[in-house]
Amino acid sequence: MYLASKFYFSRILGRPVYIARENRMVGRIADLYVDTSFERPKIVALKLRGGVTLDISSIDIVKDGPQYAFFCNSLRDKDVTGSDKILSLVECMLDKQIVDLDGHKVVRVNDLRLAVVSTGIFLIAVDVGLEGLLRRLGVAKQLKALLKPFHKSLSSRLILWDDVQTVEAGQTGLKLGAQAKKIAMLHPSDVADIIEDLDKDTQTSMFAALDEEKAADVLEEMEPDVQAHMIDSLSITKAADVLEKMPADEVADIFDVLDERVVEELLTEMDKETSEEVRELMEYPENTVGSLMSTDFVSVNEDMTVTDAFKLLQEEKPEMDTVFYLYVVSESGRLTGTVSLRDLAVSDPATKLEDIMDEDYQTVHDDDKLGDLTDVISKYNLPAVAVVDDDRVLLGTVIVSDVLYQMLHRR
């Protein structure tokens, strides 16, 4: 017999625990408890069938052939109640949803990998592959033997604990604040995909744990039905705070799938300027350019220098996909030219914008049909196009990614 170094959780469930000095069985293993305050969850207690919970420090684990044996030096109880840091592996991990931070997706835990080191027993990985599920059913070895002559194997996939984030809410899961810190580091599109794969209750908890800036970015990337669920799950005040951090055109799109009463409450709660922008965009018929345009753009005047323009960009910090061009406007708001970021970058800092602006630019009207818009973007290969009214007053812009998104979702 020797000290076990690594083992699967499923292999020890139901195994007997003996009193070492008497070689007498005191019960069979029903669960393990981990302390999550360590870098990797540390096993602190062992639960026997019938409810007795023993301190793991009083137990030695040995392997005798294919089996594991547990010897208890003393029957020391361990109190695992009253701490949200101590969790049950059966209740909180097995068959539960987790986020694979490396693969950016939600998976289900089929088994757990533990390691014995000098400082204790730690949870080091989760098994989300088919082999882990079959191992729990007790048929993995038999099937592997049957497949071996055919040079086939069972799919096995371990995710290291560093790349794992639990998503269960409430008392049986890790604190959502800690979860959000890890998940918020991912791209908003990946976070949206993760949340959309969760059940509705967990979707709500996960989204509510994001800060307002991240929540706004993630909400933009979600499908309409999930957007509606997320907004409904928040208080009117919290929802308004999140929506205020989104582009007005995105907010208008979300409002299309919400109840009219809720929309009016949100518009009333939002700040006046944003609310007015959204109301104006909502008035455009669905198939017009105005229904797709964004009111987030950077406008400058022709007397400004290149240095002035860069200072303005630093102050406004616009989203990356809204600054393909700077739009030169008169005092009355009429569009007189455009300046590309390339021209801005290669020009002398003291150069005035009127000397480098392009006066031969393409525009569309807010009441044009979307077909006219796609024709202009396609013909002139534009990343974005300015939207003006009949007096050539700049109203907004449309970027090509929004056009592609709209076309794909209409199919």
XYZ file of C-alpha atoms in Angstrom:
411
model
C 0.000 0.000 0.000
C 1.165 3.592 -0.633
C 0.007 7.170 -0.278
C -2.348 8.194 -3.099
C -1.049 11.171 -5.093
C -3.914 11.858 -7.514
C -7.397 10.427 -7.733
C -10.874 11.080 -9.139
C -13.701 12.000 -6.800
C -15.989 9.346 -8.303
C -13.464 6.622 -7.414
C -13.732 7.300 -3.666
C -17.473 7.899 -3.284
C -18.913 4.956 -1.365
C -15.483 3.704 -0.255
C -15.192 2.546 3.393
C -13.416 4.484 6.136
C -11.684 2.450 8.851
C -10.429 3.165 12.351
C -6.714 2.633 11.803
C -5.770 0.988 15.113
C -8.789 -1.353 15.110
C -9.196 -1.912 11.320
C -12.925 -1.401 11.937
C -15.134 0.302 9.334
C -16.926 3.393 10.657
C -18.838 4.299 7.497
C -18.722 4.972 3.752
C -17.814 8.223 2.002
C -20.753 10.390 0.915
C -19.043 13.736 0.219
C -15.969 15.933 0.588
C -15.919 19.568 1.717
C -13.478 22.150 0.333
C -12.273 25.488 1.643
C -12.305 27.924 -1.300
C -10.266 30.598 0.449
C -7.111 28.821 -0.762
C -5.668 29.389 -4.251
C -7.061 25.974 -5.155
C -9.928 24.497 -3.104
C -8.501 22.497 -0.202
C -10.266 19.420 1.202
C -11.022 20.077 4.875
C -13.660 17.487 5.758
C -15.045 14.096 4.774
C -18.717 13.275 5.168
C -19.917 9.739 5.865
C -23.268 8.329 4.881
C -25.569 9.049 7.755
C -24.298 12.587 8.283
C -21.089 12.294 10.347
C -18.442 14.781 9.114
C -14.789 14.098 9.932
C -11.762 16.397 9.908
C -9.670 15.363 6.881
C -6.409 15.959 8.762
C -7.139 12.860 10.840
C -7.444 10.601 7.764
C -4.813 8.846 5.610
C -5.600 7.851 2.041
C -3.810 4.838 0.617
C -4.119 2.929 -2.632
C -4.140 -0.852 -2.687
C -4.192 -1.980 -6.316
C -7.094 -0.289 -8.129
C -8.919 0.618 -4.909
C -8.540 3.408 -2.361
C -8.679 2.908 1.395
C -9.224 5.512 4.104
C -7.874 5.108 7.621
C -9.021 7.394 10.417
C -6.544 7.952 13.234
C -9.180 9.592 15.429
C -12.859 10.396 15.081
C -12.557 14.185 15.055
C -15.716 15.968 13.923
C -15.458 18.980 11.615
C -18.012 21.799 11.687
C -18.618 22.874 8.053
C -21.634 25.100 8.733
C -21.760 28.885 8.849
C -19.044 29.621 6.273
C -19.704 30.540 2.657
C -16.087 29.556 1.898
C -16.626 25.859 2.698
C -18.558 24.016 0.001
C -19.787 20.499 -0.647
C -18.331 18.924 -3.814
C -21.458 16.824 -4.363
C -23.862 19.726 -3.949
C -21.791 22.494 -5.534
C -19.692 20.855 -8.243
C -20.883 17.477 -9.550
C -23.342 17.876 -12.448
C -23.221 21.649 -12.044
C -22.578 24.255 -14.714
C -19.176 25.910 -14.757
C -17.539 28.446 -17.040
C -14.504 27.240 -18.960
C -12.569 30.526 -18.992
C -10.122 29.214 -21.588
C -12.758 27.816 -23.942
C -15.175 30.692 -23.194
C -18.181 28.433 -22.747
C -20.431 26.794 -20.194
C -19.822 23.094 -19.504
C -21.110 20.527 -17.031
C -18.949 18.808 -14.410
C -18.843 15.012 -14.763
C -16.039 14.298 -12.291
C -13.335 16.004 -10.213
C -9.571 15.474 -10.059
C -7.837 15.800 -6.687
C -4.185 15.732 -5.698
C -2.478 14.823 -2.427
C 0.567 16.949 -1.569
C 2.497 17.619 1.610
C 0.203 20.499 2.574
C -3.067 18.645 2.068
C -5.544 17.470 -0.571
C -6.578 19.957 -3.272
C -9.063 20.130 -6.117
C -6.891 20.657 -9.201
C -9.169 20.041 -12.194
C -12.677 19.218 -13.352
C -13.532 16.492 -15.863
C -16.124 17.557 -18.448
C -15.507 14.715 -20.922
C -17.471 11.560 -21.704
C -14.955 9.409 -19.853
C -15.691 11.267 -16.615
C -19.414 10.573 -16.942
C -18.852 6.868 -17.713
C -16.382 6.632 -14.813
C -19.131 7.761 -12.463
C -21.442 5.139 -13.909
C -18.760 2.531 -13.273
C -18.402 1.411 -16.896
C -15.430 3.448 -18.155
C -12.846 0.679 -17.747
C -15.020 -1.912 -19.482
C -15.747 0.343 -22.446
C -12.096 1.378 -22.799
C -11.167 -2.321 -22.930
C -13.805 -2.960 -25.614
C -12.602 -0.034 -27.727
C -8.890 -0.794 -27.453
C -8.765 -3.470 -30.248
C -10.357 -0.910 -32.592
C -7.773 1.755 -31.653
C -10.555 3.960 -30.317
C -10.720 5.816 -27.027
C -13.229 7.648 -24.882
C -13.193 11.422 -25.076
C -11.520 12.832 -22.001
C -11.281 16.503 -21.128
C -9.845 17.978 -17.966
C -10.011 21.695 -17.227
C -7.462 22.974 -14.749
C -8.946 24.803 -11.773
C -7.270 28.054 -12.873
C -9.478 27.993 -15.995
C -12.685 27.202 -14.107
C -15.346 29.520 -12.732
C -18.415 28.230 -10.939
C -21.718 29.876 -11.752
C -24.143 28.460 -9.206
C -25.862 31.220 -7.256
C -26.883 31.466 -3.635
C -25.496 29.619 -0.633
C -24.349 26.605 -2.677
C -21.980 28.522 -4.919
C -18.980 30.821 -4.795
C -19.678 34.488 -4.272
C -20.834 36.114 -7.498
C -18.573 39.107 -6.921
C -15.531 36.855 -7.202
C -16.977 35.137 -10.281
C -17.627 38.419 -12.053
C -14.007 39.544 -11.674
C -12.763 36.560 -13.673
C -15.546 36.497 -16.224
C -15.477 40.270 -16.749
C -11.935 39.905 -18.106
C -13.340 38.100 -21.162
C -14.553 39.857 -24.322
C -18.187 41.069 -23.971
C -19.228 38.761 -26.804
C -17.781 35.755 -24.945
C -19.480 36.806 -21.701
C -22.786 37.154 -23.575
C -22.409 33.654 -25.024
C -21.643 32.257 -21.576
C -24.646 33.908 -19.937
C -26.966 32.833 -22.765
C -25.989 29.195 -22.147
C -27.042 29.346 -18.482
C -30.463 28.699 -16.998
C -32.595 31.815 -16.476
C -32.012 32.130 -12.718
C -28.239 31.883 -13.115
C -28.332 34.265 -16.093
C -29.932 36.847 -13.833
C -27.413 36.380 -11.009
C -24.397 36.460 -13.311
C -25.536 39.572 -15.186
C -26.407 41.435 -11.977
C -22.870 40.795 -10.672
C -21.247 42.691 -13.574
C -20.436 46.366 -13.120
C -22.535 48.800 -15.166
C -19.907 49.420 -17.858
C -19.356 45.715 -18.476
C -23.073 44.962 -18.255
C -23.750 47.552 -20.964
C -21.109 46.054 -23.264
C -22.408 42.524 -22.673
C -26.054 43.516 -23.154
C -25.211 44.827 -26.645
C -23.943 41.379 -27.654
C -26.959 39.375 -26.448
C -29.877 38.011 -28.433
C -33.078 40.118 -28.180
C -34.998 37.650 -25.996
C -32.104 37.453 -23.507
C -31.753 41.252 -23.541
C -35.410 41.538 -22.575
C -34.976 39.004 -19.765
C -31.921 40.820 -18.409
C -33.687 44.202 -18.367
C -36.772 42.686 -16.712
C -34.548 41.122 -14.039
C -33.144 44.499 -12.947
C -34.811 47.316 -11.069
C -35.890 50.244 -13.252
C -33.152 52.405 -11.701
C -30.364 49.827 -12.272
C -31.589 49.045 -15.796
C -31.654 52.749 -16.687
C -28.096 53.193 -15.374
C -26.887 50.329 -17.589
C -28.779 51.544 -20.664
C -27.363 55.066 -20.308
C -23.912 53.608 -20.941
C -24.991 52.090 -24.259
C -25.257 53.788 -27.689
C -28.711 55.286 -28.186
C -29.384 53.172 -31.295
C -28.689 49.965 -29.357
C -31.064 51.077 -26.607
C -33.760 51.820 -29.200
C -33.355 48.294 -30.599
C -33.758 46.767 -27.132
C -36.874 48.830 -26.493
C -38.461 47.278 -29.577
C -38.781 43.959 -27.699
C -39.864 45.354 -24.318
C -43.328 46.078 -22.980
C -44.408 49.667 -23.737
C -45.056 50.393 -20.065
C -41.539 49.274 -19.100
C -40.056 51.331 -21.954
C -41.795 54.475 -20.760
C -40.636 53.908 -17.180
C -37.053 53.450 -18.373
C -37.150 56.537 -20.590
C -38.458 58.576 -17.673
C -35.704 57.267 -15.387
C -32.865 57.829 -17.880
C -31.149 61.218 -18.143
C -32.975 63.709 -20.367
C -30.433 63.940 -23.193
C -30.122 60.178 -23.663
C -33.870 59.717 -23.352
C -34.554 62.284 -26.071
C -32.023 60.664 -28.424
C -33.621 57.270 -27.951
C -37.152 58.631 -28.464
C -36.100 60.245 -31.751
C -34.544 57.022 -33.029
C -37.610 55.000 -32.056
C -39.784 57.190 -34.300
C -38.051 56.008 -37.490
C -39.804 53.273 -39.501
C -38.057 49.902 -39.323
C -36.721 49.807 -42.896
C -35.154 53.269 -42.916
C -31.572 54.410 -42.392
C -32.611 56.363 -39.297
C -33.669 53.146 -37.553
C -30.110 51.829 -37.885
C -27.979 54.926 -37.379
C -25.925 55.725 -34.316
C -25.831 59.194 -32.803
C -22.366 58.512 -31.354
C -19.880 60.296 -33.614
C -17.032 62.775 -33.271
C -17.703 66.170 -34.844
C -15.054 68.874 -35.310
C -14.811 72.272 -36.984
C -12.516 73.149 -39.847
C -10.495 75.700 -37.845
C -9.241 73.004 -35.478
C -5.726 71.644 -35.924
C -4.645 68.015 -35.970
C -3.405 68.462 -32.393
C -6.822 69.829 -31.357
C -8.505 66.823 -32.931
C -6.318 64.368 -31.055
C -6.997 66.179 -27.770
C -10.733 65.944 -28.473
C -10.452 62.195 -29.086
C -8.566 61.775 -25.825
C -11.282 63.685 -23.955
C -14.295 61.942 -25.515
C -12.757 58.439 -25.626
C -15.169 57.179 -28.312
C -15.754 53.498 -28.976
C -13.284 52.068 -31.474
C -15.908 51.337 -34.140
C -17.329 54.883 -34.098
C -14.195 56.752 -35.195
C -13.477 55.646 -38.753
C -13.904 59.335 -39.587
C -14.083 62.695 -37.850
C -16.946 64.773 -39.242
C -16.326 68.447 -39.963
C -19.455 70.499 -39.330
C -20.370 74.174 -39.514
C -21.789 76.217 -36.637
C -25.294 75.308 -37.819
C -24.435 71.592 -37.774
C -24.151 71.119 -41.552
C -21.654 68.507 -42.669
C -18.882 70.082 -44.752
C -16.249 67.323 -44.875
C -14.717 64.234 -43.328
C -11.250 63.436 -42.001
C -10.076 59.825 -41.869
C -7.995 58.598 -38.973
C -5.231 57.756 -41.450
C -5.046 61.354 -42.707
C -5.108 62.581 -39.126
C -2.250 60.272 -38.130
C 0.105 61.208 -41.016
C -0.479 64.970 -40.992
C 1.615 67.632 -39.299
C 0.205 68.423 -35.799
C -0.188 72.131 -36.695
C -2.186 71.447 -39.884
C -5.748 72.760 -39.902
C -8.481 70.219 -40.574
C -9.840 72.294 -43.494
C -6.568 71.558 -45.319
C -6.864 67.759 -45.034
C -10.615 67.190 -44.945
C -12.302 65.335 -47.781
C -15.096 67.396 -49.319
C -16.032 64.664 -51.806
C -17.732 62.308 -49.361
C -20.777 60.049 -49.485
C -23.872 60.488 -47.333
C -27.305 58.972 -46.936
C -30.510 60.573 -45.653
C -32.195 59.446 -42.472
C -35.390 58.601 -44.354
C -33.637 56.592 -47.110
C -34.410 52.895 -47.389
C -31.879 50.419 -46.064
C -31.362 49.116 -49.580
C -30.030 52.523 -50.625
C -27.639 52.455 -47.680
C -26.200 49.034 -48.574
C -25.755 50.172 -52.176
C -23.658 53.172 -51.085
C -21.531 51.167 -48.637
C -20.949 48.415 -51.188
C -20.225 50.703 -54.154
C -17.704 52.914 -52.351
C -16.349 50.253 -49.961
C -17.009 52.407 -46.889
C -16.486 51.312 -43.278
C -19.028 53.946 -42.204
C -21.273 56.539 -43.809
C -22.681 59.831 -42.507
C -26.443 60.299 -42.140
C -27.856 63.767 -42.876
C -31.267 65.411 -43.210
C -32.524 67.444 -46.178
C -30.511 70.473 -44.976
C -27.327 68.341 -44.775
C -27.297 68.632 -40.981
C -25.332 65.711 -39.555
C -27.669 63.414 -37.611
C -25.587 60.304 -37.115
C -23.570 57.556 -38.749
C -24.043 53.958 -39.803
C -21.118 51.532 -39.610
C -20.813 48.530 -41.894
C -20.875 45.969 -39.045
C -24.361 47.178 -38.031
C -25.536 46.789 -41.614
C -24.161 43.243 -41.815
C -25.721 42.347 -38.461
C -29.091 43.673 -39.591
C -28.903 41.762 -42.881
C -27.964 38.490 -41.180
C -30.786 38.735 -38.634
C -33.368 39.450 -41.320
C -32.620 36.124 -43.050
